[in-house]
Short mmCIF file of C-alpha atoms and ligand atoms in Angstrom, two decimals:
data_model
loop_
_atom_site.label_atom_id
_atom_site.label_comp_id
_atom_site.label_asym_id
_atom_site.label_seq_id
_atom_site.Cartn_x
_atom_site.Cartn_y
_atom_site.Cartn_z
CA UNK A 1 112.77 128.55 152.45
CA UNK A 2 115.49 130.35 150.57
CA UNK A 3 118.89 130.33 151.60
CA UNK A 4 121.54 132.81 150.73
CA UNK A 5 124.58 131.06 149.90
CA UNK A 6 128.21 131.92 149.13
CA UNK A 7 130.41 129.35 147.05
CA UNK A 8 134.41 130.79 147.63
CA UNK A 9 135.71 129.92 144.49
CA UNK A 10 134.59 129.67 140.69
CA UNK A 11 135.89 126.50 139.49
CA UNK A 12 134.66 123.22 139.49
CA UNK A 13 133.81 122.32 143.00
CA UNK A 14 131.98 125.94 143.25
CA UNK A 15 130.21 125.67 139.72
CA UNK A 16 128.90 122.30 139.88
CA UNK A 17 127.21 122.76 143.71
CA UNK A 18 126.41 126.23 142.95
CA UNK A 19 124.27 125.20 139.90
CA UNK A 20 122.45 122.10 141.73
CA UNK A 21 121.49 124.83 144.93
CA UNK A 22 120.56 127.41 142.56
CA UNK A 23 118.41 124.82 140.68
CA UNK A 24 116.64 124.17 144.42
CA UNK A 25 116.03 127.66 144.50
CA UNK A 26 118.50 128.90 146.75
CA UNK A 27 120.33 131.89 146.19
CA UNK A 28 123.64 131.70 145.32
CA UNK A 29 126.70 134.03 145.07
CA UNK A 30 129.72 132.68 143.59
CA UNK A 31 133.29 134.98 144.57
CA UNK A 32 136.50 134.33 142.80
CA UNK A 33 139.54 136.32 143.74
CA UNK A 34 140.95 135.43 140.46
CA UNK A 35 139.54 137.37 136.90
CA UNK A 36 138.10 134.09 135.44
CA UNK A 37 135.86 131.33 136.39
CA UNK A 38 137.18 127.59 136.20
CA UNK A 39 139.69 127.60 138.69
CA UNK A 40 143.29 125.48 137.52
CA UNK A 41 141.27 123.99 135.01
CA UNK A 42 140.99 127.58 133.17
CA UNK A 43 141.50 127.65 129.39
CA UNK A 44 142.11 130.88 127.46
CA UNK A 45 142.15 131.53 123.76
CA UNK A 46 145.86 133.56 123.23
CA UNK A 47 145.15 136.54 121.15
CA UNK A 48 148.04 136.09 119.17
CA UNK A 49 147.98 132.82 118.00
CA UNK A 50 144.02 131.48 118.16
CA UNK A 51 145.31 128.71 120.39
CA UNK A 52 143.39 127.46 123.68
CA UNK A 53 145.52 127.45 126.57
CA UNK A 54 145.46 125.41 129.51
CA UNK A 55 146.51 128.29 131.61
CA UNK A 56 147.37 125.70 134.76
CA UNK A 57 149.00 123.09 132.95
CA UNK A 58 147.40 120.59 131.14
CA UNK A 59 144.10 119.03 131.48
CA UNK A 60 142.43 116.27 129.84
CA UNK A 61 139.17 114.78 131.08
CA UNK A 62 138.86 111.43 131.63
CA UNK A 63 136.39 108.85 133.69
CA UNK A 64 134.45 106.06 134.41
CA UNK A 65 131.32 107.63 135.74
CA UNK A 66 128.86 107.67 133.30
CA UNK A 67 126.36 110.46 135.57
CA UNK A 68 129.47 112.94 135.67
CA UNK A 69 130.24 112.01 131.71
CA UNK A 70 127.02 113.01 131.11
CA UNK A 71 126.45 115.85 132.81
CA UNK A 72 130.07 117.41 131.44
CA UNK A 73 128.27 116.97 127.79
CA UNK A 74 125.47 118.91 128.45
CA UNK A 75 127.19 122.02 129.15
CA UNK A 76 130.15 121.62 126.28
CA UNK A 77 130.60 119.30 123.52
CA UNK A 78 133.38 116.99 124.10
CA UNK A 79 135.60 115.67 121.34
CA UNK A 80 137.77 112.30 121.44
CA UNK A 81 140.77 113.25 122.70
CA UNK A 82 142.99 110.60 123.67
CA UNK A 83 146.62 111.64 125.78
CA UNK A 84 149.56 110.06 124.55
CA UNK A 85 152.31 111.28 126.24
CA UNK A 86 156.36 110.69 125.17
CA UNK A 87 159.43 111.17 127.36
CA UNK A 88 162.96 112.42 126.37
CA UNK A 89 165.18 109.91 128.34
CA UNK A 90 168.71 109.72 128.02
CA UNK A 91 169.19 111.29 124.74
CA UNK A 92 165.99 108.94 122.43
CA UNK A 93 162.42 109.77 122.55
CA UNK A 94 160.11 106.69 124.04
CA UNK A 95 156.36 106.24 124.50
CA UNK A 96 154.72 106.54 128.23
CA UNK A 97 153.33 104.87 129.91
CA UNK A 98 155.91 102.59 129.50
CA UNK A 99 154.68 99.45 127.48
CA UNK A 100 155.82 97.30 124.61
CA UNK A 101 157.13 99.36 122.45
CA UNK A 102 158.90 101.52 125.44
CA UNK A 103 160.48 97.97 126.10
CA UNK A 104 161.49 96.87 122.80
CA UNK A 105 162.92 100.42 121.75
CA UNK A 106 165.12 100.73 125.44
CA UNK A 107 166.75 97.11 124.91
CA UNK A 108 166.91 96.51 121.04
CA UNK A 109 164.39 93.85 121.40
CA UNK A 110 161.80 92.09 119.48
CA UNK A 111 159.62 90.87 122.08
CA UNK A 112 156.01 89.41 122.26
CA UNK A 113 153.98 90.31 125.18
CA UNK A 114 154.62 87.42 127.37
CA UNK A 115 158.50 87.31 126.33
CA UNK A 116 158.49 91.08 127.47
CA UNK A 117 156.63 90.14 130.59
CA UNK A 118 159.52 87.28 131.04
CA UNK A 119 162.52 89.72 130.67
CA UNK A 120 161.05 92.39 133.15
CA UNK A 121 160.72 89.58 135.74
CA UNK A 122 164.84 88.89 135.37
CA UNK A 123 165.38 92.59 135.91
CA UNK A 124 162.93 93.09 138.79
CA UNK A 125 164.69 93.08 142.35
CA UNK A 126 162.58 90.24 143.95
CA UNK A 127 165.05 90.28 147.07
CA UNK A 128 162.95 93.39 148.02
CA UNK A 129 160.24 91.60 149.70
CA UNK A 130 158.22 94.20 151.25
CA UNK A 131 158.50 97.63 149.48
CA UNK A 132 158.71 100.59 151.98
CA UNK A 133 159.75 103.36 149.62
CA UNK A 134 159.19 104.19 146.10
CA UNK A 135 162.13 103.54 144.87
CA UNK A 136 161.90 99.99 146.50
CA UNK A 137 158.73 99.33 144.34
CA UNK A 138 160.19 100.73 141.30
CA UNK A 139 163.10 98.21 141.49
CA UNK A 140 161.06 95.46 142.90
CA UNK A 141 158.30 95.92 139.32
CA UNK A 142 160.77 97.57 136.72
CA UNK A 143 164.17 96.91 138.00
CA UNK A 144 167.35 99.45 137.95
CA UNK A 145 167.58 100.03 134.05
CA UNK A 146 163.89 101.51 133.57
CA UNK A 147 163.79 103.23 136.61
CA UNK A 148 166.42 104.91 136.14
CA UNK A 149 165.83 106.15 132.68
CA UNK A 150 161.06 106.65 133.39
CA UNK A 151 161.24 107.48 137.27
CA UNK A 152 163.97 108.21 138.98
CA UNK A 153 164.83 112.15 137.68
CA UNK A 154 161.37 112.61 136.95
CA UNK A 155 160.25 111.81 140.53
CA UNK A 156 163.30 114.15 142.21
CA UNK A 157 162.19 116.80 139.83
CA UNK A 158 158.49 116.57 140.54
CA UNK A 159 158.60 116.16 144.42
CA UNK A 160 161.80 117.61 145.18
CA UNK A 161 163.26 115.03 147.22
CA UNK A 162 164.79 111.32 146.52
CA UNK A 163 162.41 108.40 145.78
CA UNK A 164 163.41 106.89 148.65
CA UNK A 165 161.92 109.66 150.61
CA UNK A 166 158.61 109.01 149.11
CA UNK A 167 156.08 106.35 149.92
CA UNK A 168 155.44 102.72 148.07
CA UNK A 169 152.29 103.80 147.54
CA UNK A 170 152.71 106.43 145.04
CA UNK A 171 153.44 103.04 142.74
CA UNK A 172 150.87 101.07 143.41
CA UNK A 173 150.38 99.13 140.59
CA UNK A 174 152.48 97.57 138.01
CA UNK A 175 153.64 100.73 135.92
CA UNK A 176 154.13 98.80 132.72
CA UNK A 177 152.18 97.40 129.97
CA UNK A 178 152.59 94.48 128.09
CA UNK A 179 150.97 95.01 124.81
CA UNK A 180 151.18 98.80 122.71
CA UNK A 181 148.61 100.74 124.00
CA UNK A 182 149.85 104.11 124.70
CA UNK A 183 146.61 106.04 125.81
CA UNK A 184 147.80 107.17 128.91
CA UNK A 185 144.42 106.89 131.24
CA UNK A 186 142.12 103.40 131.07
CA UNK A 187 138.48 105.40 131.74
CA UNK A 188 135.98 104.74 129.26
CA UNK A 189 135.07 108.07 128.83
CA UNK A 190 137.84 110.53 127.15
CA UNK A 191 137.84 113.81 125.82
CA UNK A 192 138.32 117.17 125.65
CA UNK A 193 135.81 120.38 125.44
CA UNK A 194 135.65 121.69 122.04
CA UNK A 195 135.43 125.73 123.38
CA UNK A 196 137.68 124.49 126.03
CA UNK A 197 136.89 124.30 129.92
CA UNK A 198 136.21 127.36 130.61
CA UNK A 199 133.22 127.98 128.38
CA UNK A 200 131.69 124.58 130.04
CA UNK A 201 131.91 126.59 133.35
CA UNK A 202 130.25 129.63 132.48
CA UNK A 203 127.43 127.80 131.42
CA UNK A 204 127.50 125.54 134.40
CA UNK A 205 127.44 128.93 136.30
CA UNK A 206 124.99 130.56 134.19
CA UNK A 207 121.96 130.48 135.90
CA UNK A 208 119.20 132.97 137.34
CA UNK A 209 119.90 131.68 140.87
CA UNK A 210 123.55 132.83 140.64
CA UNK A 211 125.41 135.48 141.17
CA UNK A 212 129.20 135.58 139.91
CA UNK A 213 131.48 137.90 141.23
CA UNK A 214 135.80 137.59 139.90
CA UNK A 215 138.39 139.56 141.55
CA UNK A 216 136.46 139.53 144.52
CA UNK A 217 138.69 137.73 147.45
CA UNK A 218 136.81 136.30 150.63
CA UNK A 219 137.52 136.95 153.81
CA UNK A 220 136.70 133.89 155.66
CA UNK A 221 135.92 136.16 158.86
CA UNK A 222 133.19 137.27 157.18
CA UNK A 223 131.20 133.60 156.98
CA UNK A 224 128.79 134.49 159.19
CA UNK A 225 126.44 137.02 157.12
CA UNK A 226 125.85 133.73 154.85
CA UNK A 227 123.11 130.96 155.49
CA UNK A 228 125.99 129.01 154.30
CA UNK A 229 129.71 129.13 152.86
CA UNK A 230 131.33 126.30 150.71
CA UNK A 231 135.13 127.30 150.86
CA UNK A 232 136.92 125.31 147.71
CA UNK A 233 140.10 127.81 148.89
CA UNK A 234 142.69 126.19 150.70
CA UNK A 235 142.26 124.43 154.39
CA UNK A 236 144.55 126.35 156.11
CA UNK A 237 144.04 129.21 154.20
CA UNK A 238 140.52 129.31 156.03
CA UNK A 239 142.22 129.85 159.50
CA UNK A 240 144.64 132.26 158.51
CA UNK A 241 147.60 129.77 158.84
CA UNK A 242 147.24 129.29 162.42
CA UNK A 243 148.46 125.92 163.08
CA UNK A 244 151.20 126.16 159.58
CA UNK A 245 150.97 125.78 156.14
CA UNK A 246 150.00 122.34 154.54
CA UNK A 247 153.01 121.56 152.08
CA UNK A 248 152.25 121.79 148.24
CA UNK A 249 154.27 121.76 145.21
CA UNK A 250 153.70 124.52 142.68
CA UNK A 251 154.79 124.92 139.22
CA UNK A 252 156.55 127.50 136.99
CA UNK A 253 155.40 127.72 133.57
CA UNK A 254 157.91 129.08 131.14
CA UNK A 255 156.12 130.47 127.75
CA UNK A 256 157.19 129.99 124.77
CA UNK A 257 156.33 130.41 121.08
CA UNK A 258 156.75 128.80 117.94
CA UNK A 259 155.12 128.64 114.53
CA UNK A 260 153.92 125.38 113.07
CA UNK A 261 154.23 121.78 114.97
CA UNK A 262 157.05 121.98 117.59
CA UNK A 263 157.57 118.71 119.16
CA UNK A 264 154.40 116.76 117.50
CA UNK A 265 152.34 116.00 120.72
CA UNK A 266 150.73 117.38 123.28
CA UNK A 267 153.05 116.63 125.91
CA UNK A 268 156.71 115.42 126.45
CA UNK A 269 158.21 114.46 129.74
CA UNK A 270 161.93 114.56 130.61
CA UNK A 271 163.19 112.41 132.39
CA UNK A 272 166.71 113.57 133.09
CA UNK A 273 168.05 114.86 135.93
CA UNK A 274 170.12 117.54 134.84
CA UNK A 275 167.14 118.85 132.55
CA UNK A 276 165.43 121.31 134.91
CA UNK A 277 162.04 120.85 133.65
CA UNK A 278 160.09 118.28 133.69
CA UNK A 279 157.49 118.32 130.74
CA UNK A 280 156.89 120.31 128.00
CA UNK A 281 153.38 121.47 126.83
CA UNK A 282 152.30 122.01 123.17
CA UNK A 283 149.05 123.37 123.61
CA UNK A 284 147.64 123.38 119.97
CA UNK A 285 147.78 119.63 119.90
CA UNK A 286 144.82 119.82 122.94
CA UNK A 287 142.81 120.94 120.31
CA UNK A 288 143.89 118.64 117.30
CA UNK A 289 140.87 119.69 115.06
CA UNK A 290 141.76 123.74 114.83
CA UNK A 291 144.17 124.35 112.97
CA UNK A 292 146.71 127.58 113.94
CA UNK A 293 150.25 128.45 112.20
CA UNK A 294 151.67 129.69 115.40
CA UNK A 295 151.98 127.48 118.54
CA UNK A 296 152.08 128.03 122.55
CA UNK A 297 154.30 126.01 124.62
CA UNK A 298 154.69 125.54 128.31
CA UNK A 299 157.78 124.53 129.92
CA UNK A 300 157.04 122.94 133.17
CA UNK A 301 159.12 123.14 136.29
CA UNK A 302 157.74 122.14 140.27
CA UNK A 303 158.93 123.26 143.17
CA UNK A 304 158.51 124.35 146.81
CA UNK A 305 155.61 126.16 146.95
CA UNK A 306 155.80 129.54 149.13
CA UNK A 307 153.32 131.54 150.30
CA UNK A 308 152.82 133.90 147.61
CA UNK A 309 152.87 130.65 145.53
CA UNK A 310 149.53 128.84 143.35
CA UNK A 311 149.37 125.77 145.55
CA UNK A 312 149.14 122.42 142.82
CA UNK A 313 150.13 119.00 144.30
CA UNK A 314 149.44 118.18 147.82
CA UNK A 315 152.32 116.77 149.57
CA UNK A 316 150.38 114.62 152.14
CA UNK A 317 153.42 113.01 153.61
CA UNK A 318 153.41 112.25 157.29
CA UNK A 319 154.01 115.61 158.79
CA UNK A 320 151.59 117.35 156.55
CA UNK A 321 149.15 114.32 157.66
CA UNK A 322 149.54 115.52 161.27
CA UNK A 323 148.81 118.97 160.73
CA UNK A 324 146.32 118.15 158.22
CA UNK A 325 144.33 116.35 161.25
CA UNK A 326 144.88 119.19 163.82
CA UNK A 327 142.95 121.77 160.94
CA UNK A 328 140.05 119.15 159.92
CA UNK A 329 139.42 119.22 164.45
CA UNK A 330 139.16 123.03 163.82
CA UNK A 331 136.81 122.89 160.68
CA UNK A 332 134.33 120.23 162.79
CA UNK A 333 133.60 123.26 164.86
CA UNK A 334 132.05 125.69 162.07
CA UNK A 335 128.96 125.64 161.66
CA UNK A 336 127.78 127.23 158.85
CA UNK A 337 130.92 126.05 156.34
CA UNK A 338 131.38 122.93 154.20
CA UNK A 339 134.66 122.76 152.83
CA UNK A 340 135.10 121.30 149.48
CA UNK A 341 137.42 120.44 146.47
CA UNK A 342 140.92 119.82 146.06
CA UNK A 343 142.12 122.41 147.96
CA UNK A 344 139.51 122.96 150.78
CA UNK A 345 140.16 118.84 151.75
CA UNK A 346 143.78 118.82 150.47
CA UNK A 347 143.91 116.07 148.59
CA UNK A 348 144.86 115.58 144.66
CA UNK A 349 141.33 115.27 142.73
CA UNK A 350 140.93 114.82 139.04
CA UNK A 351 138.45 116.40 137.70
CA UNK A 352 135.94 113.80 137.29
CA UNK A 353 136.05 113.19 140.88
CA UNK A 354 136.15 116.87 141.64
CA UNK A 355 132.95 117.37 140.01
CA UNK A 356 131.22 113.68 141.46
CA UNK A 357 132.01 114.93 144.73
CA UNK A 358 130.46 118.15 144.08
CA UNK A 359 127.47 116.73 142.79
CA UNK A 360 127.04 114.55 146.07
CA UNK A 361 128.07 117.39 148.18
CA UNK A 362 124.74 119.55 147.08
CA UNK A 363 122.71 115.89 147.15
CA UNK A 364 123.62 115.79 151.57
CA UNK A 365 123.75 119.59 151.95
CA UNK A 366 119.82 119.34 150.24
CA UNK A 367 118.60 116.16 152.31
CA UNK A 368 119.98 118.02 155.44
CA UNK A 369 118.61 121.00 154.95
CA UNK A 370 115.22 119.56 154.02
CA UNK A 371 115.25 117.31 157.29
CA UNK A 372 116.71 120.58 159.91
CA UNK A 373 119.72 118.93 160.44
CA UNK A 374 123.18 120.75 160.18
CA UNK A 375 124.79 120.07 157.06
CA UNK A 376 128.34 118.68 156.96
CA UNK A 377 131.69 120.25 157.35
CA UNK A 378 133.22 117.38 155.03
CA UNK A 379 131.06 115.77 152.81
CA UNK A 380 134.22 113.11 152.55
CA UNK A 381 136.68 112.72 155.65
CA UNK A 382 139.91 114.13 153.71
CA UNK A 383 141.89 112.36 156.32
C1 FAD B 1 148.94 120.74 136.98
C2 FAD B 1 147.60 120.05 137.12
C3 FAD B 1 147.14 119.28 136.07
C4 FAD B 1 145.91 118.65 136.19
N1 FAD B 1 145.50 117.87 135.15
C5 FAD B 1 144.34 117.23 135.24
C6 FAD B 1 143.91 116.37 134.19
O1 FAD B 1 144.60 116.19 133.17
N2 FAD B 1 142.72 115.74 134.32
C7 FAD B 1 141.93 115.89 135.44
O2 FAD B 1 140.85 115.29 135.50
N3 FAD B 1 142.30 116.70 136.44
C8 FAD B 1 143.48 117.38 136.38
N4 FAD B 1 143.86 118.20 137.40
C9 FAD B 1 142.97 118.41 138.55
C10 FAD B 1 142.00 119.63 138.39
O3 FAD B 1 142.74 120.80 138.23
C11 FAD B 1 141.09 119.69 139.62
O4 FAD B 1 140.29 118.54 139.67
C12 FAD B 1 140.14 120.90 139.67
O5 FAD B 1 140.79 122.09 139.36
C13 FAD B 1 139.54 121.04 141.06
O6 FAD B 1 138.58 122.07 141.07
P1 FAD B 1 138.25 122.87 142.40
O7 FAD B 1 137.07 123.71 142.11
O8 FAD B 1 138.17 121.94 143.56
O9 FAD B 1 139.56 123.76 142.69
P2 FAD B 1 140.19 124.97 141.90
O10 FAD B 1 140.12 124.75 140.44
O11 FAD B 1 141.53 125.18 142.51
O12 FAD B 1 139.28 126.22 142.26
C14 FAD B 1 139.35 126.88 143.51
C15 FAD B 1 139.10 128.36 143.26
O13 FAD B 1 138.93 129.01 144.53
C16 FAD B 1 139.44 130.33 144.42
N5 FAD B 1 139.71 130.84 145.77
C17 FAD B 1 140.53 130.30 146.71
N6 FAD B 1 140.50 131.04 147.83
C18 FAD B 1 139.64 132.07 147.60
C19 FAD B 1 139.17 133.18 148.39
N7 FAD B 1 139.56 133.38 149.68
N8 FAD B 1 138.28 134.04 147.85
C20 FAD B 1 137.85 133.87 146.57
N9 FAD B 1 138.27 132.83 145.77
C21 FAD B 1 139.14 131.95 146.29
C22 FAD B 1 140.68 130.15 143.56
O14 FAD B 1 141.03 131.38 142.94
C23 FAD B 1 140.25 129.07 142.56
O15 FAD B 1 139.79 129.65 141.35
C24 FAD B 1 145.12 118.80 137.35
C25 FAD B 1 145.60 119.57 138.40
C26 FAD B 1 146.84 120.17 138.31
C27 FAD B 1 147.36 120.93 139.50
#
């Protein structure tokens, strides 16, 4: 039997289930309340300049699934593109993530990996024994010098509160390497889409089975002329607030324009406090084999987000926890909804995982349906 079935939003989470549905023979609407499809991961070619534009900030695609690798490359071609990001720190330029040559340039040195390795320990706070906070865990790994000058203003700037507000586990693991490598992720698989992101979701979306509507918001009241809804809008957002509003950060991008090669890379953090941004974004250099005389740059700021605001970063601290357990009780009481995607589980997903989670979401929703059973509010507890 054919099911009629509404996907709330048009980026990746939406696409990547709509297309596997519609593929089972369902019918499937797709609504966007924005004018594009690909959700934050939209990229736009600015009429002025021929540049592609990673409208919410920069994204790069990186992973270790080979399935999810795969499938990306048979809707767009993807071309090596490997992120190495610099940071303005205290009046000199250094390479993130910090490594080697980060270390050699901060302290004048000449050192080989293990004599690098040997000089961190001495400047590591070992009488912090069992790191609570993330500053703790930055001084317990890097000690006062580099985290002052790679995490300290950067941290206050992006989360809006002192690191010793935040959790040890936002530094998990040892945030330096000992040898030059400066690509910024580890996945096997890196890259970029040639025709940019958004022209890999229109073809993910276009399919007979699916229907696309933009500018079209939905009202989650009406859920209930649908077989069945997968809301990728935001959790609370679904019940109208009720119970408060999960805490995000949001960002401000300030445009600007230059002709030829501003800064030389794609992006540069700053790390200083009393620089109100925290990155800028050179788009052009996303795109390294075009070639454009003019140039689109984003200067980055977070914030508070408000209502009226584009939620970005989950907070997830331990009030936001709380409420985010009282909402995910309400959800287990729909029945015809499966919420999905970065927002509808509030967590932070890259897009890799985004789209694996996607594809297993469809996978359960198909077995259940095939077998009667209901189908899942959560295809992973976002608890
Ligand atoms: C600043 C930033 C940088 C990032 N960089 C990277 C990166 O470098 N690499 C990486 O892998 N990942 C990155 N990500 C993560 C990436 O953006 C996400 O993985 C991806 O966007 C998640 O897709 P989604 O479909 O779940 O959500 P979204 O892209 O947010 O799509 C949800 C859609 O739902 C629509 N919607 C919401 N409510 C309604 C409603 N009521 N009616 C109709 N439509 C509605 C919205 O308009 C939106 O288009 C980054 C994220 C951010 C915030």
């Amino acid at each position: 039997m054919t099911d009629k079935v509404l996907m709330v939003g048009a980026g990746l989470s939406g696409a990547v289930i709509g297309r596997r549905l519609a593929e089972a023979g369902h019918s499937v609407t797709v609504m966007d309340a924005r004018d594009h499809v690909a959700g934050n991961c939209h990229t736009r070619r600015d009429p002025q300049t021929g540049v592609l534009v990673h409208v919410y900030g920069p994204h790069i695609f990186h992973t270790d699934d080979a399935e999810v690798w795969e499938y990306v490359n048979t809707f767009e071609t993807f071309l090596p593109f490997k992120n190495r990001v610099k940071t303005t720190s205290q009046g000199a330029v250094y390479s993130l993530p910090i490594n080697l040559h980060t270390i050699n340039q901060f302290y004048g040195r000449t050192f080989r990996p293990e004599e690098a390795r040997a000089f961190i320990e001495t400047q590591a706070d070992t009488s912090i024994t069992d790191p609570q906070t993330f500053e703790d865990q930055a001084l317990r790994f890097v000690g006062p010098d580099l985290y002052e000058a790679f995490f300290k203003g950067y941290t206050e700037k992006q989360w809006g509160c002192s690191p010793t507000e935040l959790p040890a586990s936002i530094l998990k693991r040892l945030p330096v390497r000992f040898n030059y490598d400066d690509n910024y992720f580890f996945h096997r698989f890196q890259g970029m889409p040639e025709g940019g992101y958004t022209a890999m979701v229109e073809r993910i979306l276009d399919h007979p089975g699916i229907d696309v509507h933009l500018e079209t918001a939905f009202d989650p009241a009406d859920a209930g002329d649908w077989d069945h809804v997968f809301w990728s809008g935001p959790l609370d957002g679904f019940f109208g607030y009720e119970l408060g509003r999960l805490g995000y950060r949001t960002l401000d991008f300030e445009e600007f324009r230059s002709t030829g090669d501003w800064q030389g890379c794609a992006v540069m953090n700053y790390g200083d406090r009393d620089i109100p941004y925290t990155r800028i974004t050179e788009h052009k250099h996303f795109s390294p084999w075009e070639s454009h005389e003019g140039s689109v740059l984003y200067r980055e700021f977070s914030r508070e987000c408000g209502p009226d605001d584009i939620p970005y970063y989950p907070i997830r601290l331990v009030a936001e926890k709380a409420m985010l357990g009282d909402y995910v009780a309400r959800a287990k009481d729909q029945r015809n909804v499966t919420f999905v995607g970065r927002l509808g589980t509030y967590r932070y997903l890259d897009m890799d995982v985004t789209i694996r989670e996607a594809m297993d979401t469809a996978a359960i929703w198909l077995e259940a349906r095939q077998a009667g059973q209901p189908a899942p509010v959560f295809a992973r507890d976002p608890l």
